[in-house]
Coordinates of N, CA and C in Angstrom, one line a residue:
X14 N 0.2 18.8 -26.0 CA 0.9 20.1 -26.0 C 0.2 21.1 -25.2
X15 N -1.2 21.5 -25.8 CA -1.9 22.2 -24.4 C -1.9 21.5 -22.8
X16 N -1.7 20.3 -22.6 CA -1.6 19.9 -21.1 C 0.2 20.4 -20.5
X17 N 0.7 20.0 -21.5 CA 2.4 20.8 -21.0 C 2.3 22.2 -21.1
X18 N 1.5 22.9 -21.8 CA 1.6 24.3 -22.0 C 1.0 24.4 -20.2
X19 N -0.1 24.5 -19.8 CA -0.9 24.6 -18.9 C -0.1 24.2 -17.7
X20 N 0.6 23.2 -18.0 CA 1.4 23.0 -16.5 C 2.7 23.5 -16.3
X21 N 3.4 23.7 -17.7 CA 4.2 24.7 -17.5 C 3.6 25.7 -17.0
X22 N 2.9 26.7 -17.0 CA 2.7 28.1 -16.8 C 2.2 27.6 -15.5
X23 N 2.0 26.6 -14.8 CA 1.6 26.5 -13.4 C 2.8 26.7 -12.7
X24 N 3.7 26.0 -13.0 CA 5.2 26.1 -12.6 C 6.2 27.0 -12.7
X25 N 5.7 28.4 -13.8 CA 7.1 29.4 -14.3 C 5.9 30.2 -14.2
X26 N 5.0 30.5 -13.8 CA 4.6 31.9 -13.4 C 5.6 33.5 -14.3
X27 N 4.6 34.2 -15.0 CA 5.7 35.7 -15.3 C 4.8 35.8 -13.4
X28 N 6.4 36.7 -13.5 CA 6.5 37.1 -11.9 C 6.8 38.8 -11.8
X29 N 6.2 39.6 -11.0 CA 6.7 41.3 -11.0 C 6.4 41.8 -9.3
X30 N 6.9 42.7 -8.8 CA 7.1 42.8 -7.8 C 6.5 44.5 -7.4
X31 N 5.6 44.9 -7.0 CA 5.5 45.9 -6.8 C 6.2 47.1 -6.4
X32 N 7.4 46.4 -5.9 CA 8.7 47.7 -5.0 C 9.7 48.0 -6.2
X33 N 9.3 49.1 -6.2 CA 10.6 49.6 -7.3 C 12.2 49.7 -6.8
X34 N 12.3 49.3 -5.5 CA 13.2 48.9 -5.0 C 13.9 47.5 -5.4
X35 N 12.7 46.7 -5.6 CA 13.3 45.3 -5.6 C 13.3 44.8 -7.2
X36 N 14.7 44.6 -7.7 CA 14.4 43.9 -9.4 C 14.5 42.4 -9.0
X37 N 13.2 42.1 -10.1 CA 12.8 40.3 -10.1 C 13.5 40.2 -11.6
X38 N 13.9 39.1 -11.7 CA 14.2 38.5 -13.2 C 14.2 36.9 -12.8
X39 N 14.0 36.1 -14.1 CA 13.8 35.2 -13.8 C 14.1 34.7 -15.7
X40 N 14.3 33.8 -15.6 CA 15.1 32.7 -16.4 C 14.5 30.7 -16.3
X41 N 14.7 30.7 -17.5 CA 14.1 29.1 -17.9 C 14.8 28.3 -19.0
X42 N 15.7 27.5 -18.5 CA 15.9 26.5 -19.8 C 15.4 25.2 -19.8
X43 N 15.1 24.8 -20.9 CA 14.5 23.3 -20.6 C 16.1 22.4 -20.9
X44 N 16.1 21.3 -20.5 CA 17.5 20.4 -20.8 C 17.5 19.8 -22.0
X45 N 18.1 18.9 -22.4 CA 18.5 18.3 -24.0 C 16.7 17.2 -24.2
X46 N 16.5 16.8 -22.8 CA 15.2 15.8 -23.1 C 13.9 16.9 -23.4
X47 N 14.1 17.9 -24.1 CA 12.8 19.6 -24.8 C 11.2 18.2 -24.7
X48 N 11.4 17.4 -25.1 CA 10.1 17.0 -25.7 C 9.4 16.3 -24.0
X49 N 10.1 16.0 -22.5 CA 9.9 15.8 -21.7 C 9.2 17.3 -20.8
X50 N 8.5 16.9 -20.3 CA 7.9 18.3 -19.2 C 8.8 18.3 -17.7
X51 N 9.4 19.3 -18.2 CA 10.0 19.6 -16.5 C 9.6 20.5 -15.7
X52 N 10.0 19.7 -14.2 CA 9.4 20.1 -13.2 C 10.3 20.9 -12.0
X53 N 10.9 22.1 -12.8 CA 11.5 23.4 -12.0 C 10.6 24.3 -11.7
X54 N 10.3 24.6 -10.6 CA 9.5 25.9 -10.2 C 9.7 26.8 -9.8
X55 N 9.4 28.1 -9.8 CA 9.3 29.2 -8.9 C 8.2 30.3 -8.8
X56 N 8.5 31.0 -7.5 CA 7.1 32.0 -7.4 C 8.0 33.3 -6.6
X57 N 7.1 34.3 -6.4 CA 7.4 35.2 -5.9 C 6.2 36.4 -5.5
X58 N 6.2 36.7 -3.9 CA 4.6 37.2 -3.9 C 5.2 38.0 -2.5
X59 N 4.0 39.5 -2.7 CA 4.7 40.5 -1.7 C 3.5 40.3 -0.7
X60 N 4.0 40.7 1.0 CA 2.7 40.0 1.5 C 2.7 41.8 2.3
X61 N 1.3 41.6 2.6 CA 0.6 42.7 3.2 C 1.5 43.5 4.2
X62 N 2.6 43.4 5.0 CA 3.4 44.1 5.8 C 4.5 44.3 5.1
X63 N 4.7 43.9 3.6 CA 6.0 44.5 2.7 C 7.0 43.7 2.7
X64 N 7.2 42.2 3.3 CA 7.1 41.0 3.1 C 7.2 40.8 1.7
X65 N 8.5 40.4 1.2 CA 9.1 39.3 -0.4 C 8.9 37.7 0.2
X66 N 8.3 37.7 -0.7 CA 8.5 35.8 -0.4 C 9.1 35.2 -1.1
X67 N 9.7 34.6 -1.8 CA 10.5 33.9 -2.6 C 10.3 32.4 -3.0
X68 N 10.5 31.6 -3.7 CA 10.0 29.9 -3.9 C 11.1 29.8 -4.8
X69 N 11.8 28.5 -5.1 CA 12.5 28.1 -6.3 C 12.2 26.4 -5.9
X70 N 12.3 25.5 -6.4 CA 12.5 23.9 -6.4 C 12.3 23.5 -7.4
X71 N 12.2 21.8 -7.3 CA 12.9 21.1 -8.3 C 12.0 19.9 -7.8
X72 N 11.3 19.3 -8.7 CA 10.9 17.9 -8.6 C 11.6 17.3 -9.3
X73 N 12.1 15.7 -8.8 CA 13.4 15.2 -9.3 C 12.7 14.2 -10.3
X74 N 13.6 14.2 -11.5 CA 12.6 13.9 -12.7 C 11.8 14.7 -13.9
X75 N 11.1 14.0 -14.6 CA 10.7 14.7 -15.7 C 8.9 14.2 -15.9
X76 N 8.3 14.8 -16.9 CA 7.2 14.1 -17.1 C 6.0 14.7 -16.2
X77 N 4.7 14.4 -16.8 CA 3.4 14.7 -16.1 C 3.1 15.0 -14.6
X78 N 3.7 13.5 -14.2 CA 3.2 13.5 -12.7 C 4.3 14.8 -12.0
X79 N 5.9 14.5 -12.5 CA 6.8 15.2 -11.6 C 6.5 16.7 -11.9
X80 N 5.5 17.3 -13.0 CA 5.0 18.1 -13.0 C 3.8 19.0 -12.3
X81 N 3.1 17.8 -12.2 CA 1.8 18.2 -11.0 C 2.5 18.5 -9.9
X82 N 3.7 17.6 -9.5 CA 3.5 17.6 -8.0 C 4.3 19.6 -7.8
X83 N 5.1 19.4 -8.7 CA 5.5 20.9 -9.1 C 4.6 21.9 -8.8
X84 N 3.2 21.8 -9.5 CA 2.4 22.3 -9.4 C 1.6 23.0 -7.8
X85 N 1.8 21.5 -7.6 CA 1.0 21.2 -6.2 C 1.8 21.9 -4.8
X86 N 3.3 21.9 -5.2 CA 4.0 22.6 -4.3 C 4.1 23.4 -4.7
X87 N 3.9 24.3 -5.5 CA 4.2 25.9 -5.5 C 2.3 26.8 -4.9
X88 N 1.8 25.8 -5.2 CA 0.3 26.2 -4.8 C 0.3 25.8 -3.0
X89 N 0.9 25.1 -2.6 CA 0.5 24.8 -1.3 C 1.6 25.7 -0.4
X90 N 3.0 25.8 -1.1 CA 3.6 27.5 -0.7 C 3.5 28.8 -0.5
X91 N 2.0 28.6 -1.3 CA 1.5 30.3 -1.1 C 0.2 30.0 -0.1
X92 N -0.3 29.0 0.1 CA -1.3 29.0 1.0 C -0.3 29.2 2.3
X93 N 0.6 28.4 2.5 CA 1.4 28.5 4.1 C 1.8 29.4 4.3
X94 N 2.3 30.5 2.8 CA 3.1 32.0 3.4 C 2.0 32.4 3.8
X95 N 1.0 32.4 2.9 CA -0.4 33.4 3.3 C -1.2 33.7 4.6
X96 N -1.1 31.7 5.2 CA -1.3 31.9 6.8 C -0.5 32.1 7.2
X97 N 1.0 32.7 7.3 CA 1.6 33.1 8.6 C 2.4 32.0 8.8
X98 N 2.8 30.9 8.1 CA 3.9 29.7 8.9 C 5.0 29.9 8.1
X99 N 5.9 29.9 9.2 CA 7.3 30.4 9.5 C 7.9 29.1 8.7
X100 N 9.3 29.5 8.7 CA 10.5 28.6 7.7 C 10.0 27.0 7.7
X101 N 10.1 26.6 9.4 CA 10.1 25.5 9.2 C 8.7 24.6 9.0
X102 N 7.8 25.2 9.7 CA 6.7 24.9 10.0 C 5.9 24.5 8.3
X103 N 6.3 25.6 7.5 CA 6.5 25.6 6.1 C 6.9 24.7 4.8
X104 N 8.1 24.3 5.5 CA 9.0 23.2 5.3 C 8.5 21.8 5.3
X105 N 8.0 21.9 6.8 CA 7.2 20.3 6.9 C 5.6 20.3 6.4
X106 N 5.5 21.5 6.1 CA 3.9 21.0 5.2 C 3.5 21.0 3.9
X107 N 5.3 21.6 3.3 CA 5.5 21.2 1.9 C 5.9 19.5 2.1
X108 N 6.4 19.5 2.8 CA 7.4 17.7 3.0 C 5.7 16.6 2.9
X109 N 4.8 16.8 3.7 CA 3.8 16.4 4.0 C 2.8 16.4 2.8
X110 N 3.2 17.2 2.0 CA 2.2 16.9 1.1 C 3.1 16.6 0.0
X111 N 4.0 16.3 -0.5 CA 4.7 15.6 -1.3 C 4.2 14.1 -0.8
X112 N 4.4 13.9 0.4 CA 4.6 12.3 0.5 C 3.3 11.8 0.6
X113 N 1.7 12.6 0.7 CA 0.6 12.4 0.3 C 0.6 11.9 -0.8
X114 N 1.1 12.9 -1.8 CA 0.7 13.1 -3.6 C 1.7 12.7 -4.3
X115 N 2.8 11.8 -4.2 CA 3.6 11.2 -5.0 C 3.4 10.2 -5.3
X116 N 3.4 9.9 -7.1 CA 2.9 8.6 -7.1 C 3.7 7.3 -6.7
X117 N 4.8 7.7 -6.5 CA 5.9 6.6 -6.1 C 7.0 7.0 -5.0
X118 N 7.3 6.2 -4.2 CA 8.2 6.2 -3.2 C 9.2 7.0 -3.4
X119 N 9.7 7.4 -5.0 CA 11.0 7.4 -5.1 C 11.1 9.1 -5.6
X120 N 9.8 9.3 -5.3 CA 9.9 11.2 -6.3 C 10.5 12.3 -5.0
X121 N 11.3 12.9 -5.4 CA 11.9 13.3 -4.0 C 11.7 14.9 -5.0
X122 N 11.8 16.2 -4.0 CA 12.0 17.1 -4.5 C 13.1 18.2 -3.2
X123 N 13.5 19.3 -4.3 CA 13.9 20.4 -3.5 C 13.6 21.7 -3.5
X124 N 13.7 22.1 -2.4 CA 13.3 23.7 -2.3 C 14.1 24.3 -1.7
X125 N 13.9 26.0 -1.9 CA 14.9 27.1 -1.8 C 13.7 27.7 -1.7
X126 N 13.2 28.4 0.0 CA 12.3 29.6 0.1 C 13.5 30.7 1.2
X127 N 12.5 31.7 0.7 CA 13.4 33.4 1.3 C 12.3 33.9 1.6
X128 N 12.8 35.1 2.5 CA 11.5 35.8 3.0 C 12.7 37.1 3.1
X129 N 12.2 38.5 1.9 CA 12.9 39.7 2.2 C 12.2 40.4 3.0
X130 N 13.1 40.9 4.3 CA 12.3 41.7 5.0 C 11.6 43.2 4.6
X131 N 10.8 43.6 5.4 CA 10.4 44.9 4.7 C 11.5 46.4 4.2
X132 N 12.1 45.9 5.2 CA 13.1 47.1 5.4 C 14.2 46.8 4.4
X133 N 14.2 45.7 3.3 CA 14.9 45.2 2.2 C 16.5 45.1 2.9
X134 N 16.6 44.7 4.1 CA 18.1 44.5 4.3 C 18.5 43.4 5.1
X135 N 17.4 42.4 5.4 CA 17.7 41.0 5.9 C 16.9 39.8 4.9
X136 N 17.6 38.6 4.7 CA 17.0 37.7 4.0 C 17.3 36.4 4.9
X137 N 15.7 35.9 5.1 CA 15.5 34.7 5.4 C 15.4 33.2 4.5
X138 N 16.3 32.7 4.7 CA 16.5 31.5 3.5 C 16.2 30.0 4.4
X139 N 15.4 29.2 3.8 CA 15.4 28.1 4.5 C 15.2 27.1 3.4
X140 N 15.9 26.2 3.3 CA 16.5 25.0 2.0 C 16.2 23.6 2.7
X141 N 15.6 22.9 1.3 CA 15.4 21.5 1.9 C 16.5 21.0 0.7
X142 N 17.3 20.3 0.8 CA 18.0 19.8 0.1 C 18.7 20.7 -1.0
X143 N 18.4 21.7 -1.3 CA 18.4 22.6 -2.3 C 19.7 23.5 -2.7
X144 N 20.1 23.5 -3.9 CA 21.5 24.5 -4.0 C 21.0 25.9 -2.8
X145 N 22.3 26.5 -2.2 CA 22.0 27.6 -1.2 C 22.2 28.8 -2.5
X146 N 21.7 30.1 -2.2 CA 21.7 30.9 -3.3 C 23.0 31.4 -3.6
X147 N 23.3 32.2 -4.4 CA 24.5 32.9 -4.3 C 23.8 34.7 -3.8
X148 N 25.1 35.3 -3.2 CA 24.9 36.7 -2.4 C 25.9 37.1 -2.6
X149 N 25.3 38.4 -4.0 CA 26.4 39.0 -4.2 C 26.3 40.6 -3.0
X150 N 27.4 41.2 -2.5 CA 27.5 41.8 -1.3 C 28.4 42.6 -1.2
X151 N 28.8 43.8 -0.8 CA 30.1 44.9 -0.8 C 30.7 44.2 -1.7
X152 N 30.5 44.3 -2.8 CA 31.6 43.6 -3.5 C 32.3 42.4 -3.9
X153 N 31.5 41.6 -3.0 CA 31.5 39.9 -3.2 C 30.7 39.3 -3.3
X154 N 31.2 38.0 -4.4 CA 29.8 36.8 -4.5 C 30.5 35.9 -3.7
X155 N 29.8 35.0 -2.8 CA 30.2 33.8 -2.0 C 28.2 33.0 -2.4
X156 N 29.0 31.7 -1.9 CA 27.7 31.1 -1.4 C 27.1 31.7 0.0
X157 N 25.7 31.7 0.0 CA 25.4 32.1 1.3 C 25.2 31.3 2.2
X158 N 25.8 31.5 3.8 CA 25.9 30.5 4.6 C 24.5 30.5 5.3
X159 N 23.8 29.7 4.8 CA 22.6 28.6 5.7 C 22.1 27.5 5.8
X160 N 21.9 27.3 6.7 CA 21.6 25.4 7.3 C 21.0 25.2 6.2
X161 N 21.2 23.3 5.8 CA 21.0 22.3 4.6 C 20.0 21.1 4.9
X162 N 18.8 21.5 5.4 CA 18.1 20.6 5.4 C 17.7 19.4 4.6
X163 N 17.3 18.2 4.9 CA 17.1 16.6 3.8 C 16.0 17.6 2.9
X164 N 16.2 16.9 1.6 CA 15.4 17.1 0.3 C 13.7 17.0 0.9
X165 N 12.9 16.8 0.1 CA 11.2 16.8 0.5 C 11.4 15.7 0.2
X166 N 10.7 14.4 1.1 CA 10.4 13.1 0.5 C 11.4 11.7 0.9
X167 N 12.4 12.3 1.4 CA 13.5 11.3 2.3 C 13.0 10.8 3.7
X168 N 12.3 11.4 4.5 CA 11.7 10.8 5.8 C 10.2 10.6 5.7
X169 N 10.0 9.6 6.1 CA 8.0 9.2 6.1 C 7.9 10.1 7.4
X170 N 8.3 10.9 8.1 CA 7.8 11.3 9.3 C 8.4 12.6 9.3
X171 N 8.8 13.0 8.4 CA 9.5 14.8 8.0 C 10.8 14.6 9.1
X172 N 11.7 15.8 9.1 CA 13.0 16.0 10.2 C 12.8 17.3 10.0
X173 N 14.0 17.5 11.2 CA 14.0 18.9 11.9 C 14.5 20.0 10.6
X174 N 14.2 21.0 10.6 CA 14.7 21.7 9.6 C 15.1 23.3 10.1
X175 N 16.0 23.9 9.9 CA 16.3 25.3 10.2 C 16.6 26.2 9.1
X176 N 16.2 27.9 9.2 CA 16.4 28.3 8.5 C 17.7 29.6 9.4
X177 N 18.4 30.0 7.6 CA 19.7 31.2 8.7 C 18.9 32.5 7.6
X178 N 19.6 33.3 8.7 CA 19.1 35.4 8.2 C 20.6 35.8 7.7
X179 N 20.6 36.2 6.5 CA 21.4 37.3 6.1 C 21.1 38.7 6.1
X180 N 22.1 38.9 6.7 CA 22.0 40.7 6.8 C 23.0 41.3 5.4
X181 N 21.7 41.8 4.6 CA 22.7 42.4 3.5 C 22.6 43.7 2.9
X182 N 22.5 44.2 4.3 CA 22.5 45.8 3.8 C 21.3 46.7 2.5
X183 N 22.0 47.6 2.2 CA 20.9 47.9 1.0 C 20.8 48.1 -0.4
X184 N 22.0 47.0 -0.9 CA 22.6 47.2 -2.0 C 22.9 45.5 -2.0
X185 N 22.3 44.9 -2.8 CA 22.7 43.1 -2.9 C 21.9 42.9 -4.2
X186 N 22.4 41.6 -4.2 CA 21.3 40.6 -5.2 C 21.7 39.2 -5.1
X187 N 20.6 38.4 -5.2 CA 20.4 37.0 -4.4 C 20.4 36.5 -5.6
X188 N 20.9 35.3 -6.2 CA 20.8 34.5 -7.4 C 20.7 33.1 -6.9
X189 N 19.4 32.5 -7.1 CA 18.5 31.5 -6.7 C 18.5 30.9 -7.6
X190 N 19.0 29.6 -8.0 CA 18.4 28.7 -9.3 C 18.9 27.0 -8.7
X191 N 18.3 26.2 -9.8 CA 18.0 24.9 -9.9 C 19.4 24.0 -9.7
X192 N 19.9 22.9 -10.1 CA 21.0 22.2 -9.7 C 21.1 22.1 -11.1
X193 N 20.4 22.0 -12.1 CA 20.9 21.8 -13.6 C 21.8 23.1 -14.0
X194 N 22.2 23.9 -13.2 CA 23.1 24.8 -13.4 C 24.3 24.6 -13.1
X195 N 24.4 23.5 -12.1 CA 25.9 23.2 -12.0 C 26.3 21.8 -12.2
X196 N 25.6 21.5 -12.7 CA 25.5 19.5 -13.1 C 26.3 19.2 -14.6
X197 N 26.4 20.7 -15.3 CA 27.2 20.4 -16.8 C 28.6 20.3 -16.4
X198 N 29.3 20.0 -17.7 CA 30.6 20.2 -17.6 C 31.4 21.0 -17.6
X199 N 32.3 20.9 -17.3 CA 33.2 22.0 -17.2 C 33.7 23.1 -18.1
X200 N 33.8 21.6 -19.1 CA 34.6 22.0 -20.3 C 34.0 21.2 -21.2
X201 N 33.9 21.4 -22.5 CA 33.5 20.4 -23.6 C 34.2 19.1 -23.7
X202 N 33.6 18.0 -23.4 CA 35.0 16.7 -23.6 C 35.4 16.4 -22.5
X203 N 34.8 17.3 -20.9 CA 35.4 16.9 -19.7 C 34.6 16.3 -19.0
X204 N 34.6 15.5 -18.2 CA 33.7 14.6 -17.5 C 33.5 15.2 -16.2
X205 N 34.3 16.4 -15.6 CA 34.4 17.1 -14.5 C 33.0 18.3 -14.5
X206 N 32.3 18.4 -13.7 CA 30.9 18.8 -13.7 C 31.8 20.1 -12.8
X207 N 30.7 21.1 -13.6 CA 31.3 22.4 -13.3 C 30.9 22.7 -11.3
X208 N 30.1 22.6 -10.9 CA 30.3 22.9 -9.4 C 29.8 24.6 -9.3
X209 N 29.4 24.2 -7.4 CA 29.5 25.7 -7.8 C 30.5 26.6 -7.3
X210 N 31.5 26.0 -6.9 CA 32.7 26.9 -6.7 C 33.1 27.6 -7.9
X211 N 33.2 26.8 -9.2 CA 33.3 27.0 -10.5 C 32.1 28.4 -11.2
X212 N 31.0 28.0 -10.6 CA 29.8 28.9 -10.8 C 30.1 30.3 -10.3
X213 N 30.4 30.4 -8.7 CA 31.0 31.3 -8.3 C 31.6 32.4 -8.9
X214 N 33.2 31.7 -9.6 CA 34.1 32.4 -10.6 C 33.7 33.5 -11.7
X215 N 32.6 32.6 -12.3 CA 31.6 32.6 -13.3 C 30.6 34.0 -13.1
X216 N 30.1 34.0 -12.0 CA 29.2 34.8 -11.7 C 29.2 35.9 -11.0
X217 N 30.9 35.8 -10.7 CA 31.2 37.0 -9.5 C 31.2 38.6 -10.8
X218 N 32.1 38.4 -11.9 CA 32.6 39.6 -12.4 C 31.4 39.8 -13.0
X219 N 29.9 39.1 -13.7 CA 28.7 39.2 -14.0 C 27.5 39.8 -13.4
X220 N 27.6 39.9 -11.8 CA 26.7 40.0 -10.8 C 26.9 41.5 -10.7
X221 N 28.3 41.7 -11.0 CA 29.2 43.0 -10.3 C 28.6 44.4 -11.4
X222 N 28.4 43.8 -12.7 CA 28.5 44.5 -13.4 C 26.6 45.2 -13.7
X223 N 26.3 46.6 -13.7 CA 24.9 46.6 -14.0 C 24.0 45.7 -15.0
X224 N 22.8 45.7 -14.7 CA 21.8 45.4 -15.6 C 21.7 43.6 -15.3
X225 N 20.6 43.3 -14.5 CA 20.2 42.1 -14.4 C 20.0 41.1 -15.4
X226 N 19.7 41.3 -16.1 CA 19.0 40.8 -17.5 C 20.2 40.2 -18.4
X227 N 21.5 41.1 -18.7 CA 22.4 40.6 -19.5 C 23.2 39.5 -18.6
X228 N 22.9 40.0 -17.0 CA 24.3 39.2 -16.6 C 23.6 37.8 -16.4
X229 N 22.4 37.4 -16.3 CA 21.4 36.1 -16.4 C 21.8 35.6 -17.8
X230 N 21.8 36.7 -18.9 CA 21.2 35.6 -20.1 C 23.3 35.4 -20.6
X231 N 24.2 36.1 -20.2 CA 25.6 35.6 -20.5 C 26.0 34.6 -19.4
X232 N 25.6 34.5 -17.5 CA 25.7 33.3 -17.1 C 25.3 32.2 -17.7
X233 N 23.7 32.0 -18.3 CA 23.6 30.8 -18.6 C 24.2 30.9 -20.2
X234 N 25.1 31.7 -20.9 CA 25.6 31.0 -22.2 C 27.2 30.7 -21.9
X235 N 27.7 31.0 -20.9 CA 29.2 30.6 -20.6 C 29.0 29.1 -20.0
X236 N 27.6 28.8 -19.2 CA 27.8 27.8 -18.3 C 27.4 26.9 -19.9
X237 N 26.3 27.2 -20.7 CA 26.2 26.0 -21.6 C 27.4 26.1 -22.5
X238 N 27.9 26.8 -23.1 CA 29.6 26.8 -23.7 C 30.6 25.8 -23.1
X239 N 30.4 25.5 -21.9 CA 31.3 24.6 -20.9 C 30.8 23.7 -21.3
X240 N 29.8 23.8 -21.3 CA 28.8 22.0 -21.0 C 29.4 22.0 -22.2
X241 N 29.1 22.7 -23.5 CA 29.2 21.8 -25.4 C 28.4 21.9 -25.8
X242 N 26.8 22.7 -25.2 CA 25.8 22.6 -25.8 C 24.5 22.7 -24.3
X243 N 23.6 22.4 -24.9 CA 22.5 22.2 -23.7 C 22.6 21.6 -22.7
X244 N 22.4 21.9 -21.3 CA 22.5 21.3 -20.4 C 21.6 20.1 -20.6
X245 N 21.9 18.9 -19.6 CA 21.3 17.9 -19.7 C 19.8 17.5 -18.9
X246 N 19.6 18.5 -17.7 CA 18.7 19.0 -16.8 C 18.2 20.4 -17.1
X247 N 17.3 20.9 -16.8 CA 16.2 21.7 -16.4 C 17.0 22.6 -15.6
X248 N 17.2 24.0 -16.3 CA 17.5 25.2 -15.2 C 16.5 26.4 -15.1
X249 N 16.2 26.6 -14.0 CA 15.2 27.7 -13.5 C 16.4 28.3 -12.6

């Protein structure tokens, strides 16, 4: 229990943001397997020129090891923001040390990193395999359009990876999370997995409305309501 306690809190960090501009909230469910250690991460760290950095991923799997490596990537993410390497550069030396430190061929992970600029009105997103965030915007939530890079762990020799800029003014909010958010059902009794076009629906009239905190903790009880109960995967 103290070794899951300890590596959880390696992996879900309490996170706070010094810009009173910028609200952080952040959210954790474990899936139906509670007594397994899951390996959803996130971070969040402001850098010296006023620089948000952002982190969310997913080691695929459960258990010890898919937890270290959790570990190991949210630690080797703040050393690369800290030197100065850009989206992709970033990208491939998360990729690179996954395929060092995995105990098996088959542990693959994903990531979702952002970088808010200082002037809080452009967001750099660059995704390895990873759900793209939702951006809610003048009045709309859509998915946000940027390039879909391979997962961490699919090539022994990394691939090309790109990151896109959203311009969103000075009034948004970015909703970042894991794929066990859209992997339940739809409906109780349905075998149709809610999606996130479905998420969308779900999260547009919630995003719209004030106060970050209620519209987190009523998305994730409509999305488990669908499911019938606990999701079956790990949401961060």
């Amino acid at each position: 229990a103290e070794l899951a306690r300890r590596l959880q809190s390696g992996l879900l960090p309490s996170l706070s943001l010094p810009d009173p501009a910028l609200c952080l909230r952040t959210r954790y469910r474990p899936g139906q397997q509670r007594a397994l250690l899951g390996a959803d991460f996130f971070d969040a760290m402001q850098l010296p020129d006023g620089t948000v950095a952002l982190l969310i991923g997913d080691v695929a799997g459960h258990g010890p090891d898919e937890a270290a490596v959790g570990v190991a990537l949210r630690a080797a993410w703040r050393a690369l923001v800290l030197t100065g390497h850009g989206p992709a550069d970033l990208l491939d030396g998360l990729d690179r040390l996954l395929l060092w430190n995995r105990p098996s061929e088959e542990m693959l992970a994903t990531v979702c990193c952002c970088w808010i600029s200082p002037e809080r009105d452009q967001v750099t997103v660059a995704l390895a395999g990873h759900p793209a965030p939702l951006l809610a915007h003048a009045g709309r939530v859509q998915v946000a359009q940027v390039p879909s890079g391979a997962a961490l762990g699919i090539y022994d020799h990394g691939c090309p990876r790109e990151a896109g800029v959203l311009e969103v003014g000075d009034a948004w909010t970015l909703l970042c999370y894991t794929d066990g958010l859209v992997e339940g059902h739809r409906a109780p009794g349905s075998v149709e997995r809610l999606g996130v076009d479905a998420l969308v629906e779900i999260a547009a009239p919630l995003l719209a409305a004030p106060g970050l905190d209620g519209a987190l903790d009523q998305l994730l009880a409509v999305v488990q309501a669908g499911n019938g109960g606990d999701l079956s995967d790990d949401v961060a």
